[in-house]
Amino acid sequence: MRTIVLVISLLVLVGCKSSDPTITEAEAQRTKMLIDNKNYELDMSWATPLASNAMNQISNANLLPVDSRTGRINLMGSSSYIRVKGDSLEVYLPYFGTHQLGHRPGDTNSAIQFVGEPDKYEASYNEKKELTQIYFRMKERTEQYDVNIRVFKNGNANVNVNSTHRNSISYTGKLKEIEEK
């Protein structure tokens, strides 16, 4: 009986162990340094659009990328990023969702795109939550985007994009150093 209690106790302890690998202090400092130096790229792997009738129709017609569903679209292997280099910003995020205002005639690419200096850029480290919060505002022609980013110390990032012309969309990805070409 004692052996059974011991085995069950060990299984409970092992089962309660966190599945996340421990983040080293060096990894956390590297993440913070990339953001502080404004020399980083966020490589997006998933998009999470707002659920809508149109998104359900697209999903039912099998028009989404492989391993995708209405509320979670696989972006791996595609070019989807946010790059910050000094005061310059380069954004290319595929957009899945509903446009509130019609987009330009002849425009076949509805991605969120921007190259230049944002109207506003702020980054602050939250010691208690151990993450960096980044906010920037960019304007492309008549459309304005407010982008809120949360970068965790392991480099994982959540991005929320709000637009004046489209439904909101979220992305998840990973922070990395910009590769020089």
Tab-separated table of C-alpha atoms in Angstrom:
chain	number	residue	atom	x	y	z
A	1	MET	CA	0.000	0.000	0.000
A	2	ARG	CA	2.834	2.370	0.872
A	3	THR	CA	4.474	1.729	-2.490
A	4	ILE	CA	1.262	2.588	-4.344
A	5	VAL	CA	0.917	5.885	-2.455
A	6	LEU	CA	4.563	6.709	-3.248
A	7	VAL	CA	4.122	5.933	-6.958
A	8	ILE	CA	0.912	7.996	-7.166
A	9	SER	CA	2.616	10.908	-5.383
A	10	LEU	CA	5.525	10.824	-7.827
A	11	LEU	CA	3.158	10.719	-10.819
A	12	VAL	CA	1.239	13.721	-9.471
A	13	LEU	CA	4.477	15.662	-8.951
A	14	VAL	CA	5.747	14.837	-12.442
A	15	GLY	CA	2.341	15.677	-13.940
A	16	CYS	CA	2.319	19.095	-12.249
A	17	LYS	CA	5.708	20.058	-13.627
A	18	SER	CA	5.529	22.972	-16.061
A	19	SER	CA	5.771	21.959	-19.710
A	20	ASP	CA	7.597	25.180	-20.628
A	21	PRO	CA	11.354	24.895	-20.678
A	22	THR	CA	13.104	27.274	-18.337
A	23	ILE	CA	14.063	30.540	-19.983
A	24	THR	CA	17.615	31.487	-19.182
A	25	GLU	CA	18.453	34.990	-18.035
A	26	ALA	CA	20.652	35.365	-21.145
A	27	GLU	CA	17.676	34.626	-23.432
A	28	ALA	CA	15.501	37.120	-21.566
A	29	GLN	CA	18.235	39.797	-21.775
A	30	ARG	CA	18.730	39.140	-25.507
A	31	THR	CA	14.990	39.632	-26.110
A	32	LYS	CA	15.016	42.887	-24.149
A	33	MET	CA	18.208	44.100	-25.901
A	34	LEU	CA	16.780	43.524	-29.406
A	35	ILE	CA	13.718	45.594	-28.549
A	36	ASP	CA	15.694	48.321	-26.743
A	37	ASN	CA	18.081	48.633	-29.715
A	38	LYS	CA	15.158	48.732	-32.175
A	39	ASN	CA	16.744	46.016	-34.275
A	40	TYR	CA	14.296	43.144	-34.454
A	41	GLU	CA	11.824	41.239	-36.557
A	42	LEU	CA	8.616	39.549	-35.500
A	43	ASP	CA	8.075	36.511	-37.702
A	44	MET	CA	4.375	35.627	-37.636
A	45	SER	CA	3.216	32.021	-37.619
A	46	TRP	CA	-0.527	32.277	-36.949
A	47	ALA	CA	-3.317	34.759	-37.695
A	48	THR	CA	-6.505	34.896	-35.643
A	49	PRO	CA	-9.208	36.886	-37.439
A	50	LEU	CA	-12.555	37.770	-35.917
A	51	ALA	CA	-15.158	35.124	-36.604
A	52	SER	CA	-17.635	36.156	-39.260
A	53	ASN	CA	-20.000	34.682	-41.810
A	54	ALA	CA	-17.541	35.479	-44.591
A	55	MET	CA	-14.699	33.662	-42.777
A	56	ASN	CA	-16.946	30.612	-42.276
A	57	GLN	CA	-17.772	30.581	-45.989
A	58	ILE	CA	-14.080	30.765	-46.923
A	59	SER	CA	-13.283	27.940	-44.526
A	60	ASN	CA	-16.162	25.782	-45.799
A	61	ALA	CA	-14.932	26.291	-49.373
A	62	ASN	CA	-11.463	24.989	-48.327
A	63	LEU	CA	-9.779	28.252	-49.329
A	64	LEU	CA	-7.633	28.573	-46.174
A	65	PRO	CA	-3.992	27.447	-45.999
A	66	VAL	CA	-3.153	23.901	-44.863
A	67	ASP	CA	-3.692	23.205	-41.123
A	68	SER	CA	-5.956	26.253	-40.822
A	69	ARG	CA	-9.475	26.731	-39.592
A	70	THR	CA	-11.786	29.743	-39.385
A	71	GLY	CA	-10.365	31.142	-36.136
A	72	ARG	CA	-6.685	30.211	-36.582
A	73	ILE	CA	-4.857	30.521	-39.887
A	74	ASN	CA	-1.433	28.990	-40.477
A	75	LEU	CA	1.114	31.520	-41.773
A	76	MET	CA	4.214	29.317	-41.435
A	77	GLY	CA	6.229	29.324	-44.630
A	78	SER	CA	4.678	32.574	-45.810
A	79	SER	CA	6.233	35.990	-45.622
A	80	SER	CA	4.518	37.742	-42.707
A	81	TYR	CA	6.517	40.046	-40.486
A	82	ILE	CA	7.001	43.276	-38.591
A	83	ARG	CA	10.548	44.669	-38.832
A	84	VAL	CA	11.861	47.499	-36.703
A	85	LYS	CA	15.263	48.929	-37.573
A	86	GLY	CA	15.969	52.167	-35.765
A	87	ASP	CA	13.082	54.533	-36.448
A	88	SER	CA	12.078	52.651	-39.604
A	89	LEU	CA	9.248	50.164	-39.742
A	90	GLU	CA	8.400	47.554	-42.359
A	91	VAL	CA	5.187	45.547	-42.056
A	92	TYR	CA	3.660	42.821	-44.187
A	93	LEU	CA	0.800	40.917	-42.554
A	94	PRO	CA	-1.683	38.893	-44.601
A	95	TYR	CA	-5.195	39.993	-43.720
A	96	PHE	CA	-8.129	37.647	-43.263
A	97	GLY	CA	-11.368	39.296	-42.340
A	98	THR	CA	-13.964	41.843	-43.306
A	99	HIS	CA	-13.262	45.294	-44.738
A	100	GLN	CA	-15.624	47.874	-43.272
A	101	LEU	CA	-14.927	50.270	-46.131
A	102	GLY	CA	-14.228	49.152	-49.669
A	103	HIS	CA	-10.589	48.973	-50.630
A	104	ARG	CA	-9.008	50.561	-53.659
A	105	PRO	CA	-10.134	49.397	-57.120
A	106	GLY	CA	-7.668	46.993	-58.710
A	107	ASP	CA	-6.045	46.190	-55.350
A	108	THR	CA	-5.824	42.392	-55.285
A	109	ASN	CA	-3.655	42.207	-52.163
A	110	SER	CA	-5.537	43.052	-49.006
A	111	ALA	CA	-2.506	42.552	-46.734
A	112	ILE	CA	-1.606	45.081	-44.074
A	113	GLN	CA	1.476	46.770	-45.518
A	114	PHE	CA	3.609	49.664	-44.389
A	115	VAL	CA	7.142	50.963	-44.984
A	116	GLY	CA	8.396	54.105	-43.270
A	117	GLU	CA	8.352	55.812	-39.906
A	118	PRO	CA	5.324	55.185	-37.708
A	119	ASP	CA	3.346	58.166	-36.420
A	120	LYS	CA	3.946	56.927	-32.879
A	121	TYR	CA	6.161	54.226	-31.308
A	122	GLU	CA	6.405	53.293	-27.633
A	123	ALA	CA	8.016	50.315	-25.899
A	124	SER	CA	7.948	49.623	-22.173
A	125	TYR	CA	9.048	46.664	-20.082
A	126	ASN	CA	6.595	45.349	-17.491
A	127	GLU	CA	8.760	43.904	-14.696
A	128	LYS	CA	5.854	42.210	-12.916
A	129	LYS	CA	4.558	40.396	-16.024
A	130	GLU	CA	8.067	39.894	-17.462
A	131	LEU	CA	7.116	41.138	-20.920
A	132	THR	CA	7.650	44.116	-23.178
A	133	GLN	CA	4.645	46.019	-24.458
A	134	ILE	CA	5.090	47.799	-27.779
A	135	TYR	CA	2.599	50.158	-29.357
A	136	PHE	CA	2.803	51.939	-32.679
A	137	ARG	CA	0.480	53.788	-35.011
A	138	MET	CA	0.958	53.773	-38.754
A	139	LYS	CA	-1.034	55.317	-41.551
A	140	GLU	CA	-1.158	54.053	-45.117
A	141	ARG	CA	-3.107	56.336	-47.470
A	142	THR	CA	-6.503	56.764	-45.792
A	143	GLU	CA	-6.252	53.797	-43.406
A	144	GLN	CA	-4.790	54.014	-39.907
A	145	TYR	CA	-3.551	51.035	-37.875
A	146	ASP	CA	-3.016	50.828	-34.127
A	147	VAL	CA	-0.706	47.925	-33.322
A	148	ASN	CA	-0.268	46.513	-29.816
A	149	ILE	CA	2.434	43.907	-29.252
A	150	ARG	CA	3.301	41.842	-26.203
A	151	VAL	CA	6.726	40.192	-26.355
A	152	PHE	CA	7.428	37.666	-23.637
A	153	LYS	CA	10.929	37.042	-22.296
A	154	ASN	CA	11.195	33.827	-24.347
A	155	GLY	CA	10.665	35.857	-27.547
A	156	ASN	CA	7.099	34.733	-28.230
A	157	ALA	CA	4.880	37.599	-29.334
A	158	ASN	CA	1.176	38.409	-29.561
A	159	VAL	CA	0.194	41.162	-31.986
A	160	ASN	CA	-3.204	42.888	-32.157
A	161	VAL	CA	-3.998	45.137	-35.110
A	162	ASN	CA	-6.924	47.557	-35.085
A	163	SER	CA	-7.796	49.410	-38.262
A	164	THR	CA	-10.083	52.259	-39.229
A	165	HIS	CA	-11.287	50.263	-42.276
A	166	ARG	CA	-11.211	46.585	-41.258
A	167	ASN	CA	-12.161	44.206	-38.484
A	168	SER	CA	-9.462	43.609	-35.869
A	169	ILE	CA	-7.042	40.718	-36.282
A	170	SER	CA	-4.427	39.116	-34.045
A	171	TYR	CA	-1.183	37.333	-34.862
A	172	THR	CA	1.272	35.181	-32.943
A	173	GLY	CA	4.913	34.841	-33.772
A	174	LYS	CA	8.482	34.898	-32.594
A	175	LEU	CA	10.988	37.709	-32.056
A	176	LYS	CA	14.325	37.384	-33.793
A	177	GLU	CA	17.247	39.515	-34.863
A	178	ILE	CA	17.006	41.020	-38.341
A	179	GLU	CA	19.089	38.979	-40.776
A	180	GLU	CA	21.361	41.141	-42.887
A	181	LYS	CA	20.988	40.416	-46.595
